[in-house]
XYZ file of C-alpha atoms in Angstrom:
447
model
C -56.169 59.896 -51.042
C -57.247 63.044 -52.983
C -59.082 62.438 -56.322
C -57.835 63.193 -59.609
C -60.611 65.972 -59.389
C -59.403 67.259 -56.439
C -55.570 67.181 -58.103
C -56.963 69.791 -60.991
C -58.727 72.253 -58.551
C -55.126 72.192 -56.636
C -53.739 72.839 -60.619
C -55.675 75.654 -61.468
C -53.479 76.330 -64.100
C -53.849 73.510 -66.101
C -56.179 74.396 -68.569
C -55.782 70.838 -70.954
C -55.471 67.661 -70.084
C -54.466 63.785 -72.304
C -56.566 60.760 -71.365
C -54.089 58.457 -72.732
C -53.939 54.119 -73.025
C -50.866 52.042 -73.392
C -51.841 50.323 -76.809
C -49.407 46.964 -77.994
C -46.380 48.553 -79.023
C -46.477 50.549 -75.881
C -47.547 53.868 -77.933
C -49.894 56.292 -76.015
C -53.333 55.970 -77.683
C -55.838 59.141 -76.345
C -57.095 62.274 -76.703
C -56.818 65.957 -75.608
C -60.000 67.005 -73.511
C -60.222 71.166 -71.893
C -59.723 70.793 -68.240
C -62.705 72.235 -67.688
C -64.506 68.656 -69.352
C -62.665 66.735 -67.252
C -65.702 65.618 -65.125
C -66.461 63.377 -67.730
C -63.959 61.371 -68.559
C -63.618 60.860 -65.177
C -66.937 59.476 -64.272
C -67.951 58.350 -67.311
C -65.138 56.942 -68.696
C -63.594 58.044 -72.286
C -64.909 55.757 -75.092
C -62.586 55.211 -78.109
C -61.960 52.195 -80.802
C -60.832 48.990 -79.469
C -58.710 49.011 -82.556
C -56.812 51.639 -81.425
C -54.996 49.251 -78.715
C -53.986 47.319 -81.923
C -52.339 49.367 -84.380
C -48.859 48.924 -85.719
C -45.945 50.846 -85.138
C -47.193 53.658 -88.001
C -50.399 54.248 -85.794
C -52.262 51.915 -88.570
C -55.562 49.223 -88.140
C -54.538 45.905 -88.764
C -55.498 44.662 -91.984
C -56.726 40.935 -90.953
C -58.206 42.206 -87.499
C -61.489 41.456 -86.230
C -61.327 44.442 -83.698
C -62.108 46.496 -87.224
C -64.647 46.110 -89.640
C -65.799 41.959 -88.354
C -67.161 43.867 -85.262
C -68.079 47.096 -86.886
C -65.142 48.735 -85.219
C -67.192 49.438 -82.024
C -66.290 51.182 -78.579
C -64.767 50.178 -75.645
C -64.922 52.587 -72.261
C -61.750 54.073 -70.574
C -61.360 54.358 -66.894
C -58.878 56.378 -65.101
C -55.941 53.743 -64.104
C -55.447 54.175 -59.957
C -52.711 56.531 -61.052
C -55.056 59.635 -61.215
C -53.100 62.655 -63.022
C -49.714 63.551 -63.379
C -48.215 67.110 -64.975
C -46.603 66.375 -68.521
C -43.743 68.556 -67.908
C -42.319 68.577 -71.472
C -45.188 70.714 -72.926
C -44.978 74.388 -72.605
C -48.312 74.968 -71.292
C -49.203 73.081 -67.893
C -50.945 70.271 -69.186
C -51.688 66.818 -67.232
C -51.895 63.162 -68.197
C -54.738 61.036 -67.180
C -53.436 57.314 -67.727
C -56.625 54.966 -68.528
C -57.093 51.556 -69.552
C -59.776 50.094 -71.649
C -63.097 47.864 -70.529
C -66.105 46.330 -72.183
C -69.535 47.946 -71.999
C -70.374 45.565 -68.955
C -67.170 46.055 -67.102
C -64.889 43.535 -68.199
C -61.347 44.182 -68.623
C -60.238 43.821 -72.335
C -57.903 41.341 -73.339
C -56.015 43.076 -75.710
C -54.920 45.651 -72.905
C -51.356 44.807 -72.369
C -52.170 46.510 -68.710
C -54.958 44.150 -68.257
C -52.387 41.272 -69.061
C -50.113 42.416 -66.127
C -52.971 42.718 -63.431
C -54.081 39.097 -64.279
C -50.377 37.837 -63.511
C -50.687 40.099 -60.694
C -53.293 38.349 -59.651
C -52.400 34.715 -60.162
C -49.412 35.668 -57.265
C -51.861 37.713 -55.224
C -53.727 33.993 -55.247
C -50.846 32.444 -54.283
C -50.544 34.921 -50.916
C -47.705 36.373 -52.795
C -46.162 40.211 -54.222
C -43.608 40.729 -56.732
C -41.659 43.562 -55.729
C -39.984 44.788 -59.483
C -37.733 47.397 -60.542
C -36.589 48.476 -64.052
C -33.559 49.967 -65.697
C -33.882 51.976 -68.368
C -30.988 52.951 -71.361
C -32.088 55.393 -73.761
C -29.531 57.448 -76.066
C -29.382 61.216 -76.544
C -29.804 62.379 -80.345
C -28.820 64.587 -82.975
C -31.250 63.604 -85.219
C -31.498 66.910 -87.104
C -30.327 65.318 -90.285
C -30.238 61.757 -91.681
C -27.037 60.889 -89.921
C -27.738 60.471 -86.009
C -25.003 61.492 -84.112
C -24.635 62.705 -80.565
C -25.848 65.975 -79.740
C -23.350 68.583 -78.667
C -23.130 69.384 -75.189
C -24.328 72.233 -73.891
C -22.021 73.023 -71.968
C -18.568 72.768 -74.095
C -20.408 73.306 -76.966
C -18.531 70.021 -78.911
C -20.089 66.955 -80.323
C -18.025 64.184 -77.678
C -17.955 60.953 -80.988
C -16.808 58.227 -78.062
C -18.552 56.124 -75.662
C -18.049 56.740 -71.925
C -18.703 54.143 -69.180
C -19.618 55.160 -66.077
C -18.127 58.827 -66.804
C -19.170 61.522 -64.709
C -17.931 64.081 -67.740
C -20.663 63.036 -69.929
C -23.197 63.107 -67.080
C -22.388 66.646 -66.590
C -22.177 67.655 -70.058
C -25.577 67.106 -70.219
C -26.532 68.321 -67.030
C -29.302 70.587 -67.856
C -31.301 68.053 -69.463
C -30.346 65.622 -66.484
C -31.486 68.162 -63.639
C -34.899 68.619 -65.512
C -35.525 65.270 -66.009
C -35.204 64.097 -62.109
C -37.056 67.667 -61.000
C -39.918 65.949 -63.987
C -39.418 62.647 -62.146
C -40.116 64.118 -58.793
C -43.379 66.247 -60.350
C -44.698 63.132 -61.959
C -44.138 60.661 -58.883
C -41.629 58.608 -60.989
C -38.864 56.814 -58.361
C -35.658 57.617 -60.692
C -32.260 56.991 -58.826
C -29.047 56.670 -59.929
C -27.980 57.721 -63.735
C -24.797 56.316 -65.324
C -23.264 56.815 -68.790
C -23.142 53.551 -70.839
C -21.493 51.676 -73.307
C -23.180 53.062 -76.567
C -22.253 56.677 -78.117
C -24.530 59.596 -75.986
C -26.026 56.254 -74.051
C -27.735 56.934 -70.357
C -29.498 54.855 -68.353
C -31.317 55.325 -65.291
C -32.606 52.907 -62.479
C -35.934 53.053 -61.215
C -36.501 51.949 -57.166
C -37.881 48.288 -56.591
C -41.463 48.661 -55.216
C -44.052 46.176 -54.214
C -46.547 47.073 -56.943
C -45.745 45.814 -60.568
C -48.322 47.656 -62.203
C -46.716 50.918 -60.790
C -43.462 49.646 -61.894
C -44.788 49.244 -65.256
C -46.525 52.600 -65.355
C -43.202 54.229 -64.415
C -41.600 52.510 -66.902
C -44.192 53.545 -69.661
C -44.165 57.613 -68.248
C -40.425 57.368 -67.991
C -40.025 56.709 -71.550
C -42.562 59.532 -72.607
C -40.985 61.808 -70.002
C -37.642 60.953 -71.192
C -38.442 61.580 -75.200
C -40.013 64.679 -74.465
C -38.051 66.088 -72.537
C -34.991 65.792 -74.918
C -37.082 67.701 -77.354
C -37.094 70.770 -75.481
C -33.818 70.850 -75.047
C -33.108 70.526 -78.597
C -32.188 67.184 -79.384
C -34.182 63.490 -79.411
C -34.256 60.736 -76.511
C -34.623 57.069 -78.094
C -35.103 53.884 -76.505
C -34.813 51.975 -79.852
C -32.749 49.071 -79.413
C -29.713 49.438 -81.760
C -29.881 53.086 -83.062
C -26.055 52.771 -84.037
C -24.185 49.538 -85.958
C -20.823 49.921 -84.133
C -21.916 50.462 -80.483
C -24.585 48.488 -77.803
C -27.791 48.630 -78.176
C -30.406 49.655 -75.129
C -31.741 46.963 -72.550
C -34.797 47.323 -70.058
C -33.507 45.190 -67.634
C -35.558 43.928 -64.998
C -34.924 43.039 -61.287
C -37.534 40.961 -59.251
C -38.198 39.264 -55.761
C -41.649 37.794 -54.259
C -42.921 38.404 -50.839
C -45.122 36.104 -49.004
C -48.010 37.460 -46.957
C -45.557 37.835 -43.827
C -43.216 40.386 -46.344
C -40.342 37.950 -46.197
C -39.002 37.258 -49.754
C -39.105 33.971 -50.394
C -35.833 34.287 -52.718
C -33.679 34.247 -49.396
C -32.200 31.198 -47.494
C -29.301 33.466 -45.944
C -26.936 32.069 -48.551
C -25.940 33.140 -52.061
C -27.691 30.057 -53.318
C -30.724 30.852 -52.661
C -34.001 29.288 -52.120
C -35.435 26.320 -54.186
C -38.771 28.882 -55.104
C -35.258 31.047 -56.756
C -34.317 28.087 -58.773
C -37.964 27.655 -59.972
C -38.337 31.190 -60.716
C -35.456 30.798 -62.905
C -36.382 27.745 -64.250
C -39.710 28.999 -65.246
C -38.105 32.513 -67.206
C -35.283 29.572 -69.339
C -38.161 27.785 -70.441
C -39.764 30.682 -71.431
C -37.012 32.706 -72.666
C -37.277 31.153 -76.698
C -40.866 31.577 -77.089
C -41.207 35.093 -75.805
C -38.266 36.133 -77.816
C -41.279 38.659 -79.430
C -42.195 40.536 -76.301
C -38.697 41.112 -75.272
C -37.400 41.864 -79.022
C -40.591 43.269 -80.760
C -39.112 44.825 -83.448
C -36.706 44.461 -86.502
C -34.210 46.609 -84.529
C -34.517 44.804 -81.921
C -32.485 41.987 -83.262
C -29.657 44.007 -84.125
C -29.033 44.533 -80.265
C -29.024 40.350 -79.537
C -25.979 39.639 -80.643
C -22.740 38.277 -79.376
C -20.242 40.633 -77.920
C -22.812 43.673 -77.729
C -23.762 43.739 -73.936
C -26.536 42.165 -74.681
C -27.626 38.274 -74.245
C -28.004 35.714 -76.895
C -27.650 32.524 -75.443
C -29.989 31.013 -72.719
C -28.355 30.702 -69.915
C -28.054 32.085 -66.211
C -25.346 32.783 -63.584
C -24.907 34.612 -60.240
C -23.264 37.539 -60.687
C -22.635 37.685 -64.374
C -23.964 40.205 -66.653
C -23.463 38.188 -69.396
C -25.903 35.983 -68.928
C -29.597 36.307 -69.935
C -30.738 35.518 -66.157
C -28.494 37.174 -63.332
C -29.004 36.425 -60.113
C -27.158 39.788 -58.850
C -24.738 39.397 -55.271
C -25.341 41.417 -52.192
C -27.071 40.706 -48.949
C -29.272 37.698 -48.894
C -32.444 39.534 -47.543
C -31.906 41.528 -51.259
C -31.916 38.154 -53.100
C -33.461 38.467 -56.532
C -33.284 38.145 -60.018
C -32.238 40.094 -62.881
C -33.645 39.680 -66.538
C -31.335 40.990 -68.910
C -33.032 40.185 -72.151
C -35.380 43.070 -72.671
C -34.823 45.697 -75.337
C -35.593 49.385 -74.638
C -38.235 49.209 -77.329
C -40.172 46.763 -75.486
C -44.033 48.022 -74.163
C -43.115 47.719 -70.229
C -46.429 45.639 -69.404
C -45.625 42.773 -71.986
C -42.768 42.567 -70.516
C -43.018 42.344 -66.768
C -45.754 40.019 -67.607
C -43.683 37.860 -69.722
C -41.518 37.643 -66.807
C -43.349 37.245 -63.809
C -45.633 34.741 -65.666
C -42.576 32.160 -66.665
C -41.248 32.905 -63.221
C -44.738 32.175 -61.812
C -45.303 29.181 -63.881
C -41.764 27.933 -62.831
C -42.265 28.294 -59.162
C -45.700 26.353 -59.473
C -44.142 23.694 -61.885
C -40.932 23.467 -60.058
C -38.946 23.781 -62.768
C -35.467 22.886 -62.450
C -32.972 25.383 -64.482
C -29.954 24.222 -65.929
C -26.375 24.461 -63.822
C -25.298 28.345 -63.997
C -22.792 28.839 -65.904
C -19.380 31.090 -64.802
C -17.513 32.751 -67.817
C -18.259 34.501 -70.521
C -21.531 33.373 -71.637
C -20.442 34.271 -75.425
C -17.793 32.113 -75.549
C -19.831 29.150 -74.892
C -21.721 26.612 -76.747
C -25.490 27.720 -75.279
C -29.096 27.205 -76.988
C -30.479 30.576 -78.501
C -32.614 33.083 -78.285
C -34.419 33.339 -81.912
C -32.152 35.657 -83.967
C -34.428 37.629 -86.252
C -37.961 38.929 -86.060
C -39.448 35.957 -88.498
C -38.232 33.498 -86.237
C -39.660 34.922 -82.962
C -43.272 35.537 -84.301
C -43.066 31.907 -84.460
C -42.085 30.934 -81.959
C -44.486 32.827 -80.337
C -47.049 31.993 -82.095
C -46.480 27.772 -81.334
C -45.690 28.530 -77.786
C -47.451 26.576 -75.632
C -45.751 28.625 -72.580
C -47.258 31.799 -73.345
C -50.994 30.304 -73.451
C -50.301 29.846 -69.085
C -49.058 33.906 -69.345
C -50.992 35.589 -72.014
C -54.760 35.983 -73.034
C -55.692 34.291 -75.971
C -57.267 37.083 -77.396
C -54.168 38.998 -76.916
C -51.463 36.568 -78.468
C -53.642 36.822 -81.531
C -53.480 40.196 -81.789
C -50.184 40.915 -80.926
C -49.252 38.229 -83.656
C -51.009 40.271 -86.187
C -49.452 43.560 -85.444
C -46.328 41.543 -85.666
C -46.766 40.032 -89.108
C -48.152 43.004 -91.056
C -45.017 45.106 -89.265
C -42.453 42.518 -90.319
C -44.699 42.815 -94.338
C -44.457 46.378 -94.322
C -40.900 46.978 -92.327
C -38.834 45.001 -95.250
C -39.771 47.703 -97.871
C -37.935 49.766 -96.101
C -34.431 50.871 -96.072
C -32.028 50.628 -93.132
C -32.187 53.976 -92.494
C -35.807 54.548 -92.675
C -36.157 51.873 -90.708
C -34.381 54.239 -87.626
C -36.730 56.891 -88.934
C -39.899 54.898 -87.906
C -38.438 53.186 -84.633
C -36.599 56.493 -83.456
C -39.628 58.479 -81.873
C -42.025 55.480 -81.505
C -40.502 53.771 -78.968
């Protein structure tokens, strides 16, 4: 494998490069370094604030935290993530990212690194002799946010402004196509395994799959460079790209939905008995992500748009509950051929940070298997119609729930539930000062 040094010599022309983190809310947290001082960051690692992995969604410190002035707001190191570099195609001058993740002084990962938190599940399975093999899908909308109301952007290509919703419509695909044939040649420059790309239920709504693979750190990393990919891409092409959940009252919101299966050390997934059932270790899994589903309401709903999206009749699940073949229910266990047997969490938002949530996930699912939890009988229907527990409704209510779980203790860091939970709580201070409308404004770009 070559070396991220070895990638810049073959990329002459990029003359700047980002060393950037993942911080809570998913933001990228870095700096800009000249090529030429690459070398450093590299082997030395890039030192910023600890803090800086817990800010809110307006990029500030947390008011009650200790990573500020308690500690003296001190250091910790960087380290290139096994990604190495990838070109930011959105910029105008060749520029690459360096994704990095931060470490204490004497080489311990940091808690508060929502990648850290992923790895560690990781881990736990890797323990077990076992590999989640994950995939995403991703809805975003496309923007016309040049004044304060967001509309659709007019199509290149007709020149109109289409005000409808179009499922599944190859017209709308191609009305955009442009930005579309950029974005996969940017997915294919970047390493990013985008597939298929469908029109959706919600007005200028896209979403795109990303290919299962047997690495959910890479899945999450994807995920992460997809959605900066994505947003600034659209930019160039004169419009925005959002992944906020619920950008418009009167159509669905935007889902990161999330499609796993575990291998055991022989590669077989352990999901398939040749049947549609399924294996008991599938009933566990789902067992494990119900009982989970209430208290980590927060990681799949983060925001206070978020819970604009989790409402009945919207595309998007509110009750907890699971099915075979049923989108609306919050677990899916999706048909096909048995050797393909997985599941399918519907709950996440698009504003959700990627890592949270895959470890959210593939921690209950974990802690099911090893509990052997028993889920509830699947239900057939529409899941809407039906008298079901909930997931929490509003942002209040989440934090906690989060915050008494005794479920995300087995999943999470300690360190990192607490600061997560104060991001939370000064957003949801801050957030009800401000109108609906600015509300969009602050959610729109940031996630």
């Amino acid at each position: 494998m070559n070396s991220p040094l070895d990638w810049l010599r073959k990329n002459l022309a990029v003359r700047t490069i980002r060393v950037a983190a993942c911080d809570l809310n998913g933001v990228a947290r870095g700096k800009r370094i000249p090529a030429r001082f690459a070398d450093k960051a590299l082997q030395g690692g890039t030192r910023f604030p600890m803090s800086a992995m817990n800010l809110d969604i307006w990029g500030e410190d947390i008011d009650d935290s200790p990573l500020v002035f308690e500690t003296g707001d001190k250091d910790g190191v960087l380290f290139p993530t096994e990604r190495g570099f990838v070109p930011m195609p959105w910029l105008d001058a060749p520029t690459a990212l360096l994704p990095i993740w931060m470490f204490y002084e004497d080489g311990r990962p940091f808690e508060g690194d929502p990648r850290h938190a992923l790895a560690r599940v990781v881990d736990r399975y890797k323990a077990k002799g076992l590999t989640p093999v994950v995939a995403v899908e991703l809805e975003f909308f496309l923007i016309d946010d040049s004044t304060r109301n967001l509309q659709v952007p007019v199509a290149p290509r007709s020149g109109k402004r289409r005000k409808a919703a179009e499922i599944l419509s190859i017209r709308a695909l191609d009305a955009f196509d442009a930005f579309f044939t950029d974005l996969y040649e940017a997915c294919e420059a970047m390493d990013i395994p985008a597939d298929t790309a469908i029109s959706e239920a919600g007005l200028g709504q896209f979403e795109i799959n990303l290919m299962h693979q047997s690495d959910a750190l890479r899945a999450a990393d994807d995920a992460w460079l997809f959605k900066m990919l994505v947003k600034g891409l659209a930019r160039r092409h004169g419009f925005a790209a959002s992944f906020m959940a619920k950008p418009y009252d009167d159509y669905a919101g935007s889902g990161m939905h999330a499609h796993f299966s575990v291998l055991d050390e022989k590669g077989r997934n352990i999901f398939d008995d040749g049947t549609e059932r399924g294996t008991d270790a599938l009933l566990h899994a789902v067992g494990g992500c119900m009982e989970a589903l209430y208290d980590s309401a927060l990681i799949f709903a983060p925001h206070q748009n978020s819970y604009d999206r989790l409402v009945p009749e919207a595309h998007a699940p509110s009750g907890i509950c699971w099915a075979y073949e049923n989108r609306t229910a919050a677990i899916r266990i999706p048909s096909g051929a048995p050797a393909a047997r997985r599941v399918e969490h519907r709950v996440a938002g698009g504003d959700v940070n990627p890592y949270l949530a895959l470890t959210a996930i593939l921690g209950a699912a974990l802690n099911g298997m090893e509990d052997e939890a028993q889920p509830p009988k699947p239900i057939t229907g529409n899941s809407y119609a039906q008298d079901l527990p909930h997931i929490p409704t509003d942002w209040a209510t989440a934090i906690k729930a989060f915050e008494d779980s005794t479920i995300m203790p087995r999943i999470f860091p300690q360190y990192l539930i607490r600061n997560l939970l104060l991001t939370k709580k000064q957003e949801l201070h801050y957030m009800a000062e401000l109108s609906g409308p600015e509300q969009v404004e602050v959610y729109l770009d940031t996630v």
